[in-house]
Coordinates of C-alpha atoms in Angstrom, one line a residue:
Chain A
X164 CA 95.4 112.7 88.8
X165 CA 93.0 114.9 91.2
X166 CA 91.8 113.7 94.1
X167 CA 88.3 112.7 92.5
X168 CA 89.6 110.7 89.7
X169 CA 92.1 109.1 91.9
X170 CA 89.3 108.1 94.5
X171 CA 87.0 106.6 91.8
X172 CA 89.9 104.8 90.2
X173 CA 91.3 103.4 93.9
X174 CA 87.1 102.4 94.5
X175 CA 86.7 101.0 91.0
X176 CA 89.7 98.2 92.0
X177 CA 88.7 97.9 95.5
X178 CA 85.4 96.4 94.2
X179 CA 87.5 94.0 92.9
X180 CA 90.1 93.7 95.9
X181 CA 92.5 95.3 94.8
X182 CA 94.7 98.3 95.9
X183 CA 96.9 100.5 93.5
X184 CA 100.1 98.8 94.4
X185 CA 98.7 95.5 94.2
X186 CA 97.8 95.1 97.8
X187 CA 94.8 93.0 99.1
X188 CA 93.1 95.0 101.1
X189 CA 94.1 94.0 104.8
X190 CA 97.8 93.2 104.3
X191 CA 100.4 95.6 105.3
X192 CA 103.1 96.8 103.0
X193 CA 106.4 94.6 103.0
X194 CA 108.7 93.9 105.1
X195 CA 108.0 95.8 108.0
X196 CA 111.0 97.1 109.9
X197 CA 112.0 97.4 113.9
X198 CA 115.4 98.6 114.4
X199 CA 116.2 99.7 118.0
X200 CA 119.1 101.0 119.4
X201 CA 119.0 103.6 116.9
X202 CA 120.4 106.6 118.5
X203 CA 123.4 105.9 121.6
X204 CA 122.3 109.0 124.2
X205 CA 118.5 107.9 124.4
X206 CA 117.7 105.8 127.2
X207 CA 115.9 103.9 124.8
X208 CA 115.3 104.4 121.0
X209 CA 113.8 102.2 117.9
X210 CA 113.1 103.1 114.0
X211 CA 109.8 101.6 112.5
X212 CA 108.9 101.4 109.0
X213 CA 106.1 100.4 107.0
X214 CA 107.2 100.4 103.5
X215 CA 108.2 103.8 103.0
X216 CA 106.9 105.0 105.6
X217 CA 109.8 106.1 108.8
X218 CA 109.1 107.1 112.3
X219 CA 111.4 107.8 114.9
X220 CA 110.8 107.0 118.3
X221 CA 113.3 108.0 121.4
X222 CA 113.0 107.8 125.3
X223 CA 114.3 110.2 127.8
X224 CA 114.1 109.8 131.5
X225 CA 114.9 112.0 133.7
X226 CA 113.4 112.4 137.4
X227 CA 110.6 114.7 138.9
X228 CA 107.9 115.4 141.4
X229 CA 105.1 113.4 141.1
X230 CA 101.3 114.9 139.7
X231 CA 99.4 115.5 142.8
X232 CA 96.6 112.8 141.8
X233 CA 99.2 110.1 142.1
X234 CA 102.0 110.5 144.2
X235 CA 103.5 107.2 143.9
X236 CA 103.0 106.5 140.1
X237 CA 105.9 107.7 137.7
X238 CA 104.8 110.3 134.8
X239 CA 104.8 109.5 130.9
X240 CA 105.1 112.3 128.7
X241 CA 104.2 111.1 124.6
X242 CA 105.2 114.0 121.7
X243 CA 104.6 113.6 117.9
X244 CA 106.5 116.1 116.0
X245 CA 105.2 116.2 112.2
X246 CA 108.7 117.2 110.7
X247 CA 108.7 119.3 107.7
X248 CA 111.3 117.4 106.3
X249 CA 109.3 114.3 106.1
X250 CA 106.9 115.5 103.8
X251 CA 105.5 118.1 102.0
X252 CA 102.6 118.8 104.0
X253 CA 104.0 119.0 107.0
X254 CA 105.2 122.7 107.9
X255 CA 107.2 124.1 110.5
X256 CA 105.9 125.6 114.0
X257 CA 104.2 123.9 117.4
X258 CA 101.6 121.0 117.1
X259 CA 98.7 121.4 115.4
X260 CA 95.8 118.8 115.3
X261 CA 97.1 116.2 113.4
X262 CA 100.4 115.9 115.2
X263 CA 98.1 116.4 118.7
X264 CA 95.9 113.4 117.6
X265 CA 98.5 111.2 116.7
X266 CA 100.5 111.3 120.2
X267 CA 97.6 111.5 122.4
X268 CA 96.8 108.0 120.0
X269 CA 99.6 106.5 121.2
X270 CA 99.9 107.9 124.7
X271 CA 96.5 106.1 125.2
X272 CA 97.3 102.9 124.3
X273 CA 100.2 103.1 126.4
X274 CA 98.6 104.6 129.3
X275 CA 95.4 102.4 129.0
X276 CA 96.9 99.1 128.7
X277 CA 99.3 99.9 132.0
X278 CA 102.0 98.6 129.9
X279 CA 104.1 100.6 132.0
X280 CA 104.0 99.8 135.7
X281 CA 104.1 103.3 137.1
X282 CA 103.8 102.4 140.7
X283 CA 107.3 100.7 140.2
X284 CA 108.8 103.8 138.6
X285 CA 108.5 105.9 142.3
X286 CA 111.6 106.1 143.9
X287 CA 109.9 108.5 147.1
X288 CA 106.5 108.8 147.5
X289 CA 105.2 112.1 146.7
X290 CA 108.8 113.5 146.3
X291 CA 110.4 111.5 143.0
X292 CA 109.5 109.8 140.4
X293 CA 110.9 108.7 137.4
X294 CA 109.2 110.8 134.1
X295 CA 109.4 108.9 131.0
X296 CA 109.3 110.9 127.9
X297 CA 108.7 109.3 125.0
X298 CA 109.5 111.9 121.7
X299 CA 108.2 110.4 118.2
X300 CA 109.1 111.8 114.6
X301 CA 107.7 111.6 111.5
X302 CA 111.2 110.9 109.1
X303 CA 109.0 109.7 106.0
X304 CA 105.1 110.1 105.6
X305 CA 104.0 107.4 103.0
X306 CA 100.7 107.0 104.8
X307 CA 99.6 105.1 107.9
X308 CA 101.8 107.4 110.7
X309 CA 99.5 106.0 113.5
X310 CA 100.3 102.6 113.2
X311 CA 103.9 103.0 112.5
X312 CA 104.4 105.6 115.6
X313 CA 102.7 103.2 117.6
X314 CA 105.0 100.5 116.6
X315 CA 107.9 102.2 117.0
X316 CA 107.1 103.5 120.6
X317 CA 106.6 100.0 122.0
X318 CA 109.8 99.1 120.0
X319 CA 111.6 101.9 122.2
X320 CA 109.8 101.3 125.2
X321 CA 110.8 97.6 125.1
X322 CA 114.7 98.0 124.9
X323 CA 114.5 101.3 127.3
X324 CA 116.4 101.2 130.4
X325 CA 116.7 103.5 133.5
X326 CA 119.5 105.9 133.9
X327 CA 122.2 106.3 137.0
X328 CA 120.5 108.1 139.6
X329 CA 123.4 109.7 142.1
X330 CA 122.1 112.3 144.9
X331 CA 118.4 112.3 143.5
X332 CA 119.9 113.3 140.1
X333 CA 120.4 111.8 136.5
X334 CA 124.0 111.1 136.2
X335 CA 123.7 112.0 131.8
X336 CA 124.9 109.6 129.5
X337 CA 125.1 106.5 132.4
X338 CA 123.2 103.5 132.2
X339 CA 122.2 101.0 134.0
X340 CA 121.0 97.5 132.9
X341 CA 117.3 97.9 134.7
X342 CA 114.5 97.7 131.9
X343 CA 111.7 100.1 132.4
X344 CA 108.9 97.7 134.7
X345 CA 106.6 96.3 131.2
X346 CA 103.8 94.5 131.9
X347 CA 101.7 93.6 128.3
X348 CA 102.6 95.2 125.1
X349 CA 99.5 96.9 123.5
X350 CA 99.5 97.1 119.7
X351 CA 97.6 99.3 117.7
X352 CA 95.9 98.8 114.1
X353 CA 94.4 101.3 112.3
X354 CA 91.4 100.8 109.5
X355 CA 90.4 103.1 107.2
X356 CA 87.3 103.2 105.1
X357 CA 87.0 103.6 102.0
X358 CA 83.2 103.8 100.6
X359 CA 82.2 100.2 102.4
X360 CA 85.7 99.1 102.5
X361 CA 88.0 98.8 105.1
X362 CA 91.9 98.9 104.2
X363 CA 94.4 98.9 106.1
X364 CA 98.2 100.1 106.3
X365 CA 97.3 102.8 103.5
X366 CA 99.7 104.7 101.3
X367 CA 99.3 108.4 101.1
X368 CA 97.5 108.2 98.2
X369 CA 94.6 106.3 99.6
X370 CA 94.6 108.4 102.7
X371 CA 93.8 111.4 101.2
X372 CA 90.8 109.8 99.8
X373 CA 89.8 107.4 103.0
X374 CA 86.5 108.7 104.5
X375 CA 86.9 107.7 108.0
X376 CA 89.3 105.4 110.3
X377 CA 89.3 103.5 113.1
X378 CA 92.1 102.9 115.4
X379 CA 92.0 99.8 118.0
X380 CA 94.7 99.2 120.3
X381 CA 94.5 95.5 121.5
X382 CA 96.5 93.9 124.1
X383 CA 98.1 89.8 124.0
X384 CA 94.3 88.5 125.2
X385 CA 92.4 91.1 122.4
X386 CA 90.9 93.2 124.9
X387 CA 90.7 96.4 123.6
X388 CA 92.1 99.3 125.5
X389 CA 92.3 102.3 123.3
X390 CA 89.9 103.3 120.3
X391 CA 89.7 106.8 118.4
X392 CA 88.0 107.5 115.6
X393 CA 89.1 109.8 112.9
X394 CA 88.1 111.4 109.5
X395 CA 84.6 113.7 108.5
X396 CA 82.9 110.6 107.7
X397 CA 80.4 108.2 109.9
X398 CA 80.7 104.1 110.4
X399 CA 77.7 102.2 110.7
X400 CA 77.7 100.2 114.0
X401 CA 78.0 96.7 111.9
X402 CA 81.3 97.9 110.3
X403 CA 82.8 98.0 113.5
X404 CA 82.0 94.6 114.4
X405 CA 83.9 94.0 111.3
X406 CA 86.8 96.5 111.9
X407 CA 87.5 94.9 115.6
X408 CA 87.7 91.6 113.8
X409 CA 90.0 92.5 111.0
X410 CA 92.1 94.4 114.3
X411 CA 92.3 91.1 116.3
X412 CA 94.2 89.5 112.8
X413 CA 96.2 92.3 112.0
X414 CA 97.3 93.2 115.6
X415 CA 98.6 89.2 116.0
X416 CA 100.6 89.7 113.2
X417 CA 102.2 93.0 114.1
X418 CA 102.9 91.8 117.7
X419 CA 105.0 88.8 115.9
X420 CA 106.9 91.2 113.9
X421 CA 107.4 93.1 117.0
X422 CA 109.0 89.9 119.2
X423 CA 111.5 88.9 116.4
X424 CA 112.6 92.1 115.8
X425 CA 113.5 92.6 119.5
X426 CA 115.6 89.2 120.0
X427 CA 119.4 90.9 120.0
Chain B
X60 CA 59.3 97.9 146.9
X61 CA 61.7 99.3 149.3
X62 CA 63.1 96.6 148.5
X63 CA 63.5 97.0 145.0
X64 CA 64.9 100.2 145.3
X65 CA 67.8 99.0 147.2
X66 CA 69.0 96.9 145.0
X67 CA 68.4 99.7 141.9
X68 CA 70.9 102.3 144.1
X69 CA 73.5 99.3 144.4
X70 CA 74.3 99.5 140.7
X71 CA 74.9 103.0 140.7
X72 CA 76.5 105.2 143.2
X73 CA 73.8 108.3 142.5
X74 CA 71.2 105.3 142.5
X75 CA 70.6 105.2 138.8
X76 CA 69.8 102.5 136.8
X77 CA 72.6 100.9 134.4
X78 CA 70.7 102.3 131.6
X79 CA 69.4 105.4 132.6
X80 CA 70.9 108.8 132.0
X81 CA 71.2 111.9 134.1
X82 CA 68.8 114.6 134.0
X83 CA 68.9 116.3 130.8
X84 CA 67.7 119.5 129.8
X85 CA 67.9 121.7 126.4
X86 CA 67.4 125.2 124.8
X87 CA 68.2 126.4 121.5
X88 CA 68.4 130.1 121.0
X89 CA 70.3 130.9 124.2
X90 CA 72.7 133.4 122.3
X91 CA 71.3 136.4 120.6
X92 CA 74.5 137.4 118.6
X93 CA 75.4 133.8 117.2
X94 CA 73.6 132.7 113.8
X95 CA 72.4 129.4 115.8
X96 CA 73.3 128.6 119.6
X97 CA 72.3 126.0 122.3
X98 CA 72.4 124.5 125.7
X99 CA 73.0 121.4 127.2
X100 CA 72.9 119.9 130.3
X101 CA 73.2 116.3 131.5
X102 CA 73.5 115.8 135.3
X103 CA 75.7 118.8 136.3
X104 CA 77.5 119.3 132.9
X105 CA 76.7 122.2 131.0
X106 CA 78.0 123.3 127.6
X107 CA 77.0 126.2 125.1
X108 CA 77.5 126.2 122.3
X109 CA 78.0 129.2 119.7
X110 CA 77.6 128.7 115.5
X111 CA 78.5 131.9 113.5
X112 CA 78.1 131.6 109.5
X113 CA 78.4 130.4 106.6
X114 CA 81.0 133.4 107.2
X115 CA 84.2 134.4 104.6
X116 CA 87.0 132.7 105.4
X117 CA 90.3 134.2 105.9
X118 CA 93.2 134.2 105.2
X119 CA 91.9 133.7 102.0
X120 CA 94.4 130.8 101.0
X121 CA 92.2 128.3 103.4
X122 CA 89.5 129.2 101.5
X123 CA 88.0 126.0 99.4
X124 CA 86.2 127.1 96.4
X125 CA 84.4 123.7 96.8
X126 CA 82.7 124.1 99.9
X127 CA 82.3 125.5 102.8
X128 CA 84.7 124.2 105.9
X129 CA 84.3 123.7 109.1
X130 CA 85.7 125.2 112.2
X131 CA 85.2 123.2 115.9
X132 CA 86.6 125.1 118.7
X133 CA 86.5 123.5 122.4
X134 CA 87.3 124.6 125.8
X135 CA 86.1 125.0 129.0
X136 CA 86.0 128.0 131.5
X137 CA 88.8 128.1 133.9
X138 CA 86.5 127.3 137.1
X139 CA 84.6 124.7 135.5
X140 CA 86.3 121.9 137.1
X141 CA 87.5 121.6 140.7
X142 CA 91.1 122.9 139.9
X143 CA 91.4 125.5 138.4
X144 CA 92.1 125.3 134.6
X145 CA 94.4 127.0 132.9
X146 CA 92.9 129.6 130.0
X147 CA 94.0 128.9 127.0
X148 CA 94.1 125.5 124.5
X149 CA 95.7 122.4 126.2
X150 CA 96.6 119.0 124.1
X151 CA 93.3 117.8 125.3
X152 CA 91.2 121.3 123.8
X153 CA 93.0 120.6 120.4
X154 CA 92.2 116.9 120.1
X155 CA 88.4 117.2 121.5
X156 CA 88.4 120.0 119.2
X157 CA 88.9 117.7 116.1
X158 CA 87.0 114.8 117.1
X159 CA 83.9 117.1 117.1
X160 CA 84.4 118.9 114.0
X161 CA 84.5 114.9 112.8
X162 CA 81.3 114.4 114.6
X163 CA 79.4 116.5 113.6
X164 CA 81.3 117.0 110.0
X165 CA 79.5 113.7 109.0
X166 CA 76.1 115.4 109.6
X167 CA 76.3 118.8 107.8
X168 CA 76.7 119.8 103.9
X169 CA 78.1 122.7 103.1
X170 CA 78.4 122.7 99.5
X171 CA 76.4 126.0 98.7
X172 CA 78.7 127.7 100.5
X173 CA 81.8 128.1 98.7
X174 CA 85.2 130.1 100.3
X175 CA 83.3 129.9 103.5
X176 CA 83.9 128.9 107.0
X177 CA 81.1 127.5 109.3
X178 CA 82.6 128.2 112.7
X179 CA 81.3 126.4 116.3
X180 CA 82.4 127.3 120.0
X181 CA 81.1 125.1 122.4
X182 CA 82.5 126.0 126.3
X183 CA 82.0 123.6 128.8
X184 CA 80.7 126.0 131.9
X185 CA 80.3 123.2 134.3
X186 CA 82.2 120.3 134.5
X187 CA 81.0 117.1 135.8
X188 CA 82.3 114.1 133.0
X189 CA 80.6 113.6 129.4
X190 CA 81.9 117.5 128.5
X191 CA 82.6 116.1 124.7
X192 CA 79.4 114.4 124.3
X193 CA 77.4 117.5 125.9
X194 CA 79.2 119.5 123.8
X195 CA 78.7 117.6 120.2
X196 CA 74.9 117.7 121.4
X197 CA 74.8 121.0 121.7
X198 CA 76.6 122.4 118.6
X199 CA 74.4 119.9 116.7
X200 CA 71.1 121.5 117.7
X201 CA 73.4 125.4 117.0
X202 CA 73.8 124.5 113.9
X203 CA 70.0 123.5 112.8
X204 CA 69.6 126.6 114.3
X205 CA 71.5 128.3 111.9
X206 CA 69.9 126.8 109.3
X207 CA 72.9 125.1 108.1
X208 CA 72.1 122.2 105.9
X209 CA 72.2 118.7 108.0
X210 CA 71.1 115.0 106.9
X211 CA 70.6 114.1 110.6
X212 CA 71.0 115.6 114.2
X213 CA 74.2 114.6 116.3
X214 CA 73.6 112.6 119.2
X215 CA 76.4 112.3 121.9
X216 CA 76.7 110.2 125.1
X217 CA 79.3 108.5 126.9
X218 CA 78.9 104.5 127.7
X219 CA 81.7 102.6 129.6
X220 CA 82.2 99.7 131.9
X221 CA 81.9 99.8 135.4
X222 CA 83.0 97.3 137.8
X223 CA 82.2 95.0 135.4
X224 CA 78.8 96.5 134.1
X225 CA 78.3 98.0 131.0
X226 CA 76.5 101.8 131.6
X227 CA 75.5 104.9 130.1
X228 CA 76.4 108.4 131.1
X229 CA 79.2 107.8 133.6
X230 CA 79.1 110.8 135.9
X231 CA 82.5 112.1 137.8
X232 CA 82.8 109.7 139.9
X233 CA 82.4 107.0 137.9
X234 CA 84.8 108.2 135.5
X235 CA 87.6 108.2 138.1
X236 CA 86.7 104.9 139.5
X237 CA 89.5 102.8 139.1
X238 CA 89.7 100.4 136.4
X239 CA 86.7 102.2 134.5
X240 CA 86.8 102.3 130.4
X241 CA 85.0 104.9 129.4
X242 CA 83.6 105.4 125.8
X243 CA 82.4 108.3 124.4
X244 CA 79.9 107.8 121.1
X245 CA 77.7 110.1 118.9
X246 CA 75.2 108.7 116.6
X247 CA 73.4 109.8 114.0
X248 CA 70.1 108.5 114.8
X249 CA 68.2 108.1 111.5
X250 CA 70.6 105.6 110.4
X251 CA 72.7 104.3 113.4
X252 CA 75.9 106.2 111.5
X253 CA 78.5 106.4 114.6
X254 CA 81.0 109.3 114.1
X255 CA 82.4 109.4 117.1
X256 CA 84.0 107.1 119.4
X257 CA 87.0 107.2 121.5
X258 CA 87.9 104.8 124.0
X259 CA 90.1 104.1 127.0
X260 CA 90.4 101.5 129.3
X261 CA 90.6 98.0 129.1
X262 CA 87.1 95.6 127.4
X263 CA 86.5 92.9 125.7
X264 CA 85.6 93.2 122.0
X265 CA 81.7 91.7 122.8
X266 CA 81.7 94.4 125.9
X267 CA 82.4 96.9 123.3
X268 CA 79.8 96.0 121.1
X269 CA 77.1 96.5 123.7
X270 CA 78.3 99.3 125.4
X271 CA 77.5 100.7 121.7
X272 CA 74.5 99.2 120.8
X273 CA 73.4 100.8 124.9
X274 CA 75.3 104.4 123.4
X275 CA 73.0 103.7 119.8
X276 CA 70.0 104.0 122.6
X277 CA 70.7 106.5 124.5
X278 CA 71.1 108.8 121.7
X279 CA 68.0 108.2 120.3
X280 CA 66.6 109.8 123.3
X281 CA 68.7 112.5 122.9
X282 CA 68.5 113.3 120.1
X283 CA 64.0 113.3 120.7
X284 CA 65.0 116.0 123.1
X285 CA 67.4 118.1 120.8
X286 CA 64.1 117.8 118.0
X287 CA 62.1 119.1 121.1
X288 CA 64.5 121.6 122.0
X289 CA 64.3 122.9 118.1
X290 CA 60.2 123.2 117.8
X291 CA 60.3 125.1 120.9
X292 CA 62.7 127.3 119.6
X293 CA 60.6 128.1 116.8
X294 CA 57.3 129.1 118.6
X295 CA 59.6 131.1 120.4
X296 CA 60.5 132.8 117.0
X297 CA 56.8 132.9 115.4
X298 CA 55.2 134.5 119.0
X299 CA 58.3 137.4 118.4

């Protein structure tokens, strides 16, 4: 099926609420998985998936001079790697867009929400800080990366702790039992659009024919502290009333999944 | 009515209203070379912007024997901003660099132009907040300048919340004001299509919505002064 048939064919059913596997339109594929402690040298580490799609998320810390701007505020470092072996499409070499999006995404929600307490992660003013970086990839691409990397940072970010620190170094492969400093968990849903319907959690398949998205990252009270818009197409400015609504739900339910997959 | 004053310049630390925009000022034509070109400046920012084509693509396997793609490239000049920055695309170029070809995507057709690439530089020459917006505005009036086929100009501003208050345009300072969300926008004024909008900071969902609806505003008056901008542009060309 080409990608015109398949988008009149995925329209056609919409019209009628349905998606091609049978979806309603804003639930998520089923179950969706959190599984931390994935991988035993990362300070911190957590697999999400969303049907079939897999992410990857790992923390490193390690320790550092401080940005000039903000000498008493840790630094957070976010990388999306695309990896060819999660999909066809995705081909070997340094970021391109896509990948660049994505983490920058994420790193805003993070940033944004001051989820982290960076003040807290300065050991000496102006002379070291703790630098958090937070490495994301793709292992399968069935559609909706954004949400899923999103997911899966918190879910690593959550269960992170700080390494031993011994003459101003990292001692590798020590840990201690401090958690990084979390104050709210900011959790991102992503709605894509569809002629005048909004979807969300899509498979590749209705992706590749969505004409625009919208990603809101909301926090416990449904502030909203990150937004980007993506895909060649426009919204009109009543859609997003209704794509922040739909957000509010879908966000409440991902934060849920995100709590009971943590208690260990 | 000194009085009144006063209390205008407390909202704003330049003394502008919560609604009210910076200066703006635009040209089209500013680039002999290009196949369209433009200025614009808001406040202190300035960006140009280049279009060259409907041009052949190459390599020839990007090629879409569909239509014609487009190409957004981004930057700004090393002294631009108060530290020096580095030449070269950043993770910040590359992103800003895709959110405008989805901006201004929404706006232009290129299906007569098959296996061809539609390619727009915008450079930010002065830097003083709102670069993105500045620049969408200005590849939007390059490209009706090139004659490129378009359903609607692209309007861009940036809206935010200050201190509590919802305003337009944030300059600099505004921008690095702590606890500021800032939200960049571009509309399509004909039919109030939004097709761009980033945000980050921390608002309410109803703060959100007017920070829009003030965004939805402001660019209709932009986008009055791109149309200006254009007429102008073609007296210029009829007295040549």
């Amino acid at each position: 099926m080409n990608n015109l048939d398949l988008r009149e064919y995925i329209t056609s059913i919409l019209a009628n609420g349905h998606r091609i596997d049978g979806r309603k339109l804003e639930e998520y594929r089923n179950p969706i998985e959190i599984k931390t402690g994935i991988s035993k040298n990362a300070e911190g580490s957590a697999s999400a998936r969303i049907g079939e799609t897999e992410v990857i998320a790992g923390i490193k810390i390690g320790v550092g001079t401080p940005f000039a701007d903000s000498p008493d505020e840790g630094v957070l470092m976010v990388g999306v790697e695309l990896l060819p072996l999660s999909s066809p499409e995705f081909e070997s070499g340094p970021p391109g867009e896509q990948a660049t999006e994505l983490a920058r995404v994420v790193d805003r929600g993070i940033r944004e929400s001051k989820m982290i307490d960076m003040k807290k992660l300065c050991i000496r003013k102006g002379e070291l800080v703790w630098m958090i970086f937070l490495d994301i990839y793709t292992i399968n691409d069935d559609g909706n990366l954004i949400d899923a990397c999103a997911l899966a940072a918190l879910a690593a970010l959550k269960e992170s702790v700080l390494p031993v620190l011994k003459d101003d170094k990292v001692v590798f492969g020590e840990f201690t039992k401090t958690k990084l400093p979390l104050t709210r968990i900011p959790v991102t849903c992503t709605l894509y659009k569809i002629d005048s319907y909004f979807l969300v959690d899509p498979s590749t398949k209705e992706e590749k024919v969505c004409d625009a998205r919208i990603s809101i990252c909301m926090t416990e009270n449904d502030n909203i502290c990150a937004v980007q818009k993506g895909g060649s197409k426009g919204i009109k400015i009543e859609e997003l009333d209704k794509a922040i609504n739909i957000a509010k739900e879908k966000t409440k339910e991902l934060r849920s999944i995100l709590n009971n997959s943590s208690v260990k | 009515m000194v009085q009144a004053k006063k209390t205008e310049k407390a909202e704003r630390s330049d003394g502008r209203k919560l609604n009210e925009m910076r200066k703006m000022e635009a040209k089209v034509g500013i680039i002999k070379r290009a196949d369209g070109s433009a200025m614009f400046k808001i406040g202190t920012t300035v960006a140009l912007a280049a279009v060259y084509g409907p041009r052949e693509l190459f390599p020839g396997f990007m090629q879409n024997p569909e239509k014609g793609i487009l190409r957004c490239n981004y930057d700004m000049l090393s002294f631009s901003v108060t530290e020096r920055k580095r030449p070269g695309p950043s993770r910040r170029s590359v992103e800003i660099s895709l959110v405008t070809k989805n901006a201004l995507g929404s706006a232009i057709n290129l299906d007569q132009f098959p296996n061809t690439v539609v390619d727009v530089f915008i450079m930010i020459v002065q830097a003083d907040a709102g670069t993105r917006c500045a620049g969408i505005t200005a590849a939007s009036m390059a490209l009706a300048d090139a004659g490129i086929p378009m359903r609607d100009l692209v309007s861009a501003v940036s809206v935010g919340r200050i201190n509590g208050k919802i305003v337009i345009d944030l300059d600099k300072e505004e921008e690095d004001y702590d606890g500021t969300t800032d939200i960049p926008c571009a509309f399509m004024s004909r039919n109030n299509e939004i097709t761009l909008l980033q945000l980050d900071g921390d608002i309410s969902a109803e703060e959100l919505k007017q920070a829009v609806e003030l965004g939805k505003e402001g660019c209709k008056q932009i986008s009055e002064i791109q149309k200006k901008a254009l007429k102008e542009r073609y007296k210029e060309i009829k007295n040549e």
